[in-house]
Coordinates of C-alpha atoms in Angstrom, one line a residue:
M10 CA 0.1 -35.8 26.9
A11 CA 1.7 -32.6 28.2
R12 CA 5.1 -33.7 26.8
A13 CA 3.7 -34.4 23.4
R14 CA 2.1 -31.0 23.3
L15 CA 5.4 -29.4 24.3
L16 CA 7.3 -31.3 21.6
R17 CA 4.7 -30.2 19.0
A18 CA 5.1 -26.6 20.2
L19 CA 8.9 -26.8 19.9
A20 CA 8.8 -28.5 16.5
W21 CA 6.7 -25.8 15.0
P22 CA 9.1 -22.9 15.6
F23 CA 12.1 -24.9 14.3
S24 CA 10.2 -25.5 11.1
R25 CA 10.0 -21.7 10.7
L26 CA 13.7 -21.1 10.7
R27 CA 13.6 -21.1 6.9
E28 CA 11.4 -18.0 7.1
G29 CA 14.1 -15.9 8.5
Y30 CA 13.5 -16.4 12.2
G31 CA 16.6 -16.6 14.4
L32 CA 17.4 -19.1 17.2
R33 CA 16.7 -16.4 19.8
D34 CA 13.1 -16.2 18.5
L35 CA 12.4 -19.9 19.2
P36 CA 11.4 -19.5 22.8
S37 CA 9.0 -16.8 22.0
L38 CA 7.6 -18.7 19.1
A39 CA 7.2 -21.8 21.3
S40 CA 5.4 -19.8 24.0
A41 CA 3.1 -18.3 21.4
R42 CA 2.2 -21.7 20.1
L43 CA 1.5 -23.0 23.5
H44 CA -0.8 -20.1 24.2
G45 CA -2.7 -20.6 20.9
L46 CA -1.3 -17.4 19.3
S47 CA -1.1 -17.6 15.5
P48 CA 2.3 -16.8 13.7
Q49 CA 0.7 -13.7 12.3
A50 CA -0.5 -12.5 15.6
W51 CA 2.9 -13.2 17.2
E52 CA 4.7 -11.3 14.4
Q53 CA 2.3 -8.3 14.8
R54 CA 3.0 -8.2 18.6
L55 CA 6.7 -8.3 18.0
N56 CA 6.5 -5.5 15.4
D57 CA 4.4 -3.4 17.7
W58 CA 6.9 -3.8 20.5
E59 CA 9.8 -3.0 18.3
T60 CA 8.0 0.1 16.8
G61 CA 7.2 1.3 20.3
R62 CA 10.7 1.0 21.7
P63 CA 11.7 2.2 19.0
A64 CA 14.2 -0.4 17.8
E65 CA 16.9 0.3 15.2
V66 CA 17.5 -3.4 14.4
M67 CA 14.4 -5.4 13.6
R68 CA 13.5 -9.0 14.3
S69 CA 10.0 -8.6 12.8
T70 CA 9.2 -8.1 9.2
P71 CA 7.3 -5.2 7.6
R72 CA 3.5 -5.0 8.1
T73 CA 3.2 -3.7 4.6
L74 CA 5.5 -4.7 1.7
F75 CA 4.8 -2.9 -1.5
L76 CA 6.0 -5.1 -4.4
E77 CA 6.1 -3.5 -7.8
I78 CA 5.7 -6.5 -10.1
T79 CA 5.9 -4.1 -13.1
G80 CA 6.9 -0.5 -13.6
R81 CA 5.0 -0.4 -16.9
C82 CA 1.7 1.4 -17.3
P83 CA -0.1 2.4 -20.5
I84 CA -2.5 4.9 -19.0
V85 CA -0.5 7.9 -17.6
C86 CA -3.2 9.3 -15.4
L87 CA -3.6 13.0 -14.8
M88 CA -2.0 13.0 -11.3
C89 CA 0.7 10.5 -12.1
A90 CA 4.3 11.5 -11.3
R91 CA 5.6 9.5 -14.3
R92 CA 4.3 12.2 -16.6
Y93 CA 7.2 14.3 -15.4
R94 CA 10.0 11.9 -14.7
K95 CA 12.1 9.6 -16.9
W96 CA 12.4 6.3 -15.1
D97 CA 13.4 2.8 -16.3
Y98 CA 10.5 0.4 -16.4
G99 CA 10.3 -3.3 -16.5
D100 CA 8.8 -6.4 -14.8
L101 CA 9.9 -7.8 -11.5
R102 CA 13.2 -9.5 -11.6
R103 CA 13.1 -13.2 -10.6
D104 CA 16.2 -12.9 -8.4
V105 CA 14.6 -10.1 -6.5
F106 CA 11.4 -12.1 -5.8
E107 CA 13.3 -15.2 -4.7
R108 CA 15.3 -13.1 -2.2
L109 CA 11.9 -12.2 -0.6
V110 CA 10.4 -15.7 -0.7
P111 CA 11.6 -16.8 2.8
V112 CA 10.0 -13.9 4.6
L113 CA 6.8 -13.4 2.6
P114 CA 4.6 -15.7 4.8
R115 CA 5.7 -13.5 7.8
V116 CA 4.9 -10.1 6.2
G117 CA 1.6 -8.5 7.3
V118 CA 0.4 -7.9 3.7
V119 CA 2.1 -8.0 0.3
V120 CA 0.7 -5.2 -1.8
L121 CA 1.0 -5.6 -5.5
G122 CA 1.4 -2.0 -6.6
G123 CA 3.8 0.8 -7.3
F124 CA 4.5 3.1 -10.2
G125 CA 3.1 0.6 -12.7
E126 CA -0.2 -1.2 -13.3
P127 CA 0.1 -4.7 -11.9
L128 CA -2.4 -6.2 -14.3
V129 CA -0.1 -5.6 -17.3
A130 CA 2.8 -7.6 -15.7
E131 CA 3.7 -10.5 -18.0
H132 CA 3.6 -13.0 -15.1
F133 CA 0.8 -11.5 -13.0
D134 CA -1.3 -14.7 -12.7
E135 CA 1.8 -16.8 -12.0
L136 CA 3.0 -14.5 -9.3
L137 CA -0.4 -14.3 -7.6
N138 CA -0.6 -18.1 -7.5
R139 CA 2.9 -18.4 -6.2
L140 CA 2.2 -15.9 -3.4
S141 CA -0.9 -17.7 -2.5
S142 CA 0.9 -21.0 -2.3
L143 CA 3.5 -19.5 0.0
G144 CA 0.8 -18.4 2.4
A145 CA 1.3 -14.7 1.8
R146 CA -1.5 -12.3 2.5
V147 CA -1.9 -10.3 -0.8
A148 CA -3.5 -7.0 -1.7
L149 CA -3.8 -5.6 -5.2
Q150 CA -3.7 -1.9 -6.2
T151 CA -5.1 -1.4 -9.7
S152 CA -6.8 1.1 -11.9
G153 CA -8.9 -1.7 -13.4
Y154 CA -7.0 -1.6 -16.7
Q155 CA -7.2 -5.1 -18.2
L156 CA -9.4 -6.4 -15.4
T157 CA -11.4 -8.8 -17.5
E158 CA -14.2 -11.1 -16.4
E159 CA -11.8 -14.1 -16.3
R160 CA -9.3 -12.2 -14.3
A161 CA -12.0 -11.0 -11.8
E162 CA -12.9 -14.7 -11.3
H163 CA -9.3 -15.5 -10.7
L164 CA -8.8 -12.8 -8.1
V165 CA -11.7 -14.2 -6.0
A166 CA -10.5 -17.8 -6.5
S167 CA -6.9 -17.0 -5.7
G168 CA -7.6 -16.0 -2.1
L169 CA -6.7 -12.4 -2.7
Q170 CA -7.2 -10.6 0.6
H171 CA -7.8 -7.0 -0.5
L172 CA -8.6 -5.2 -3.8
H173 CA -7.8 -1.5 -3.9
I174 CA -9.3 -0.1 -7.1
S175 CA -9.1 3.6 -8.2
V176 CA -12.3 5.3 -9.3
D177 CA -12.0 9.1 -9.2
S178 CA -15.4 10.1 -10.4
P179 CA -18.9 8.8 -10.8
E180 CA -19.3 10.6 -14.1
E181 CA -17.8 9.1 -17.3
A182 CA -16.5 12.4 -18.7
T183 CA -14.7 13.5 -15.6
Y184 CA -13.3 10.0 -15.0
A185 CA -12.0 9.9 -18.6
S186 CA -10.2 13.2 -18.1
I187 CA -8.4 11.7 -15.1
R188 CA -7.8 8.2 -16.2
P189 CA -7.6 7.9 -20.0
R190 CA -7.9 4.6 -21.9
I191 CA -10.2 3.1 -19.3
A192 CA -14.0 3.2 -19.3
L193 CA -15.8 3.9 -16.0
S194 CA -18.6 1.5 -17.0
D195 CA -16.1 -1.3 -17.5
V196 CA -14.5 -0.8 -14.1
A197 CA -17.8 -0.5 -12.3
S198 CA -19.0 -3.7 -14.0
R199 CA -15.9 -5.7 -12.8
V200 CA -16.3 -4.4 -9.3
R201 CA -19.9 -5.5 -9.3
Q202 CA -18.9 -8.9 -10.7
I203 CA -16.4 -9.4 -7.9
S204 CA -19.0 -8.4 -5.3
R205 CA -21.4 -11.0 -6.8
L206 CA -18.7 -13.7 -6.9
K207 CA -17.9 -13.1 -3.2
R208 CA -21.6 -13.5 -2.3
E209 CA -22.0 -16.7 -4.3
A210 CA -18.8 -18.1 -2.7
G211 CA -19.8 -17.1 0.8
T212 CA -16.5 -15.3 1.3
S213 CA -15.6 -11.8 2.5
H214 CA -12.4 -11.8 0.4
P215 CA -11.2 -9.9 -1.3
S216 CA -12.4 -6.9 0.6
I217 CA -13.1 -4.1 -2.0
H218 CA -11.6 -0.7 -1.3
V219 CA -12.5 2.0 -3.8
V220 CA -9.8 4.8 -3.9
F221 CA -10.8 8.4 -4.9
V222 CA -8.0 10.9 -5.6
A223 CA -9.6 14.2 -4.7
M224 CA -8.9 17.3 -6.8
R225 CA -10.7 20.5 -7.9
R226 CA -12.4 18.9 -10.9
N227 CA -14.0 16.0 -9.0
I228 CA -14.4 17.1 -5.4
E229 CA -18.0 18.3 -5.8
Q230 CA -18.8 14.8 -7.1
L231 CA -17.6 13.1 -3.9
P232 CA -21.1 12.6 -2.4
A233 CA -22.3 10.9 -5.6
M234 CA -19.1 8.8 -5.5
V235 CA -20.3 7.5 -2.2
D236 CA -23.5 6.3 -3.8
L237 CA -21.6 4.6 -6.7
A238 CA -19.2 2.8 -4.3
A239 CA -22.1 1.5 -2.3
D240 CA -24.0 0.4 -5.4
M241 CA -20.9 -1.5 -6.7
G242 CA -20.8 -3.4 -3.4
A243 CA -17.5 -1.9 -2.1
D244 CA -16.6 -2.4 1.5
N245 CA -14.9 1.0 1.8
L246 CA -14.3 4.3 0.0
T247 CA -10.9 5.9 0.7
V248 CA -10.4 9.5 -0.2
Q249 CA -6.9 11.0 -0.8
Y250 CA -5.8 14.5 -1.7
M251 CA -4.1 14.8 -5.1
V252 CA -0.4 15.5 -5.0
V253 CA 0.6 17.9 -7.8
H254 CA 3.8 17.1 -9.8
G255 CA 3.4 19.6 -12.6
E256 CA 3.0 23.4 -12.4
E257 CA 0.1 23.4 -14.9
L258 CA -1.9 21.3 -12.4
R259 CA -1.3 23.4 -9.3
G260 CA -4.9 24.7 -9.5
E261 CA -6.2 21.2 -9.1
S262 CA -4.8 20.8 -5.7
L263 CA -7.4 21.2 -2.9
F264 CA -4.8 23.0 -0.9
Y265 CA -6.0 26.1 -2.8
H266 CA -9.7 25.2 -2.4
Q267 CA -9.8 24.4 1.3
Q268 CA -13.2 25.6 2.2
L269 CA -14.8 23.7 -0.7
A270 CA -12.8 20.6 0.2
N271 CA -14.0 20.6 3.8
Q272 CA -17.6 21.1 2.7
M273 CA -17.5 18.2 0.4
L274 CA -15.8 15.9 2.9
D275 CA -18.6 16.8 5.4
A276 CA -21.2 16.1 2.7
A277 CA -19.7 12.8 1.8
E278 CA -19.5 11.7 5.4
E279 CA -23.2 12.5 5.8
R280 CA -24.0 10.5 2.7
A281 CA -21.9 7.5 3.8
R282 CA -23.8 7.3 7.0
A283 CA -27.1 7.3 5.1
V284 CA -26.1 4.5 2.8
G285 CA -24.0 2.5 5.4
L286 CA -20.7 2.7 3.6
D287 CA -17.4 2.7 5.5
L288 CA -15.6 6.0 4.5
E289 CA -12.0 6.9 5.1
L290 CA -11.3 10.6 4.7
P291 CA -8.2 12.7 4.8
E292 CA -7.8 15.4 7.5
R293 CA -9.8 18.5 7.0
F294 CA -8.0 21.8 6.4
G295 CA -7.5 24.2 9.2
V296 CA -8.7 21.9 11.9
A297 CA -5.8 20.0 13.5
G298 CA -3.0 22.6 13.4
P299 CA 0.7 22.0 12.6
E300 CA 1.4 20.4 16.0
A301 CA -1.0 17.5 15.2
A302 CA 1.3 16.0 12.6
G303 CA 1.9 12.5 14.1
R304 CA 4.8 10.2 14.6
C305 CA 5.8 8.3 11.5
T306 CA 6.0 4.5 12.0
D307 CA 6.8 3.5 8.3
P308 CA 10.5 2.8 8.9
W309 CA 9.4 -0.1 11.2
K310 CA 6.4 -1.2 9.3
V311 CA 6.8 -0.5 5.5
M312 CA 9.1 -1.5 2.7
F313 CA 8.6 -0.5 -0.9
V314 CA 10.4 -2.8 -3.5
R315 CA 10.6 -1.7 -7.1
W316 CA 10.7 -4.1 -10.0
N317 CA 14.5 -3.8 -10.4
G318 CA 15.2 -4.5 -6.7
E319 CA 15.6 -0.9 -5.5
V320 CA 14.1 -0.5 -2.0
H321 CA 12.4 2.7 -0.8
P322 CA 11.4 3.3 2.8
C323 CA 7.8 4.1 1.9
C324 CA 5.5 5.0 -1.1
Y325 CA 5.8 8.7 -0.3
A326 CA 9.6 9.0 -0.6
P327 CA 11.1 10.6 -3.7
S328 CA 12.4 8.0 -6.2
S329 CA 15.9 9.2 -5.5
I330 CA 15.7 7.9 -1.9
V331 CA 17.0 4.3 -2.1
V332 CA 17.7 2.4 1.2
G333 CA 18.9 -0.8 -0.3
D334 CA 19.0 -3.1 -3.4
L335 CA 17.5 -6.6 -3.4
S336 CA 19.2 -7.4 -6.6
E337 CA 22.5 -7.3 -4.6
S338 CA 21.5 -8.1 -1.0
G339 CA 19.2 -10.3 0.9
F340 CA 16.1 -9.1 2.7
W341 CA 17.6 -8.8 6.2
S342 CA 20.7 -7.0 4.9
V343 CA 18.5 -4.3 3.6
W344 CA 15.8 -4.2 6.4
N345 CA 18.5 -3.9 9.0
G346 CA 21.0 -2.1 6.8
S347 CA 22.7 1.2 7.7
A348 CA 20.1 3.3 5.7
Y349 CA 17.1 1.9 7.4
R350 CA 18.8 2.1 10.9
D351 CA 19.7 5.7 10.2
L352 CA 16.1 6.5 9.2
R353 CA 14.7 4.8 12.3
R354 CA 17.0 7.0 14.5
R355 CA 16.1 10.2 12.8
V356 CA 12.6 10.1 11.3
N357 CA 10.8 11.4 14.5
S358 CA 13.6 13.5 15.8
G359 CA 14.5 17.2 15.2
N360 CA 17.0 15.9 12.7
S361 CA 14.6 14.1 10.3
P362 CA 15.6 13.8 6.7
D363 CA 14.6 16.5 4.3
F364 CA 12.2 14.2 2.4
C365 CA 10.4 13.4 5.6
R366 CA 9.9 17.1 6.4
S367 CA 8.1 17.5 3.1
C368 CA 6.2 14.2 3.2
T369 CA 3.0 14.3 1.1
A370 CA 1.3 12.1 3.7
G371 CA 1.4 15.1 6.0
R372 CA 2.8 13.1 8.9
V373 CA 5.6 15.6 9.6
C374 CA 4.6 18.8 8.0
G375 CA 0.8 18.3 8.3
V376 CA -2.1 18.7 6.0
D377 CA -2.1 22.5 6.2
D378 CA 1.4 22.7 4.7
E379 CA 1.7 23.2 1.0
R380 CA 4.6 20.8 0.8
A381 CA 2.2 18.0 1.5
H382 CA 0.3 18.8 -1.7
V383 CA 2.8 20.1 -4.2
V384 CA 5.9 18.2 -5.1
L385 CA 7.0 19.5 -8.5
A386 CA 9.3 17.3 -10.5
A387 CA 12.1 19.8 -10.5
S388 CA 12.1 19.9 -6.7
E389 CA 12.8 16.2 -6.2

């Protein structure tokens, strides 16, 4: 009996060699199997250990892999960087996707998102089905453009884990000034539909995360946005500060309206407690201090893959920062390539790259630094 159990434990890791595991991983995988640890839990433990060391060469895969299945987007939102930059846009190359296939079941979550609107990708439904068949855990970032009733049904039926949908105002006129070509009423209707379908199916997936990009024109509407998110059946409302890419929008940045921003964040927090909504807020201004900027873990946990195979270290890095190309190399050659190893050595040192020191996530320079809020196109 014990021997049969041991053989099953050993057979399982050998079957996973096709997912990019090496022979030296087999003992750990067998031990994890014997102790009832899932492959995902083992992978998470390994990644946490490598991040904590910190390791330069990784055996684990990213916890978040952003996959830009299209660079195309017909909307051009107010805050979008593409209004100021000339990039090439297309749909995800087949060869790029196939190079990722072996490791996708190991990745923490595959996020369909990027500089384009995923729902306009020619092969969106096919790719979503393929990812599900591979056992990948998938999240979708969308503005809700082309989110039809049929597609909403498909998202629930496909096993999608997380839906991140942008809704930047509870008022139609303000929403339209930020996200043209989309009607707030249509997006809200689709979110309510997905909430209803989840209840009918008795499932918690996909979790619904409403994303609110906060700026001067909508910040006073944030408490009302909490009410709308709760009414739509969202699991969470996440608030992010707008990053300014054009000089004419500088006044929209809440960096220049800090007292008002803090007041509205406090009001939203109070409202969220009243309605029972999970609320994720950015740091308040003038509270933490510059020394509070934390250690960045993205080089160990994140990969951003553009439609053409270009790889960026995170979704905050300028488009000029390319750390590999999956149209030319395999996943492991990029993930453990010289650019990623160099970034892991330097990111949290006194010699961090220039783009890290002006990170818009505020992890190095902090929320009270203007560089975390204003990244003009000419400065990239």
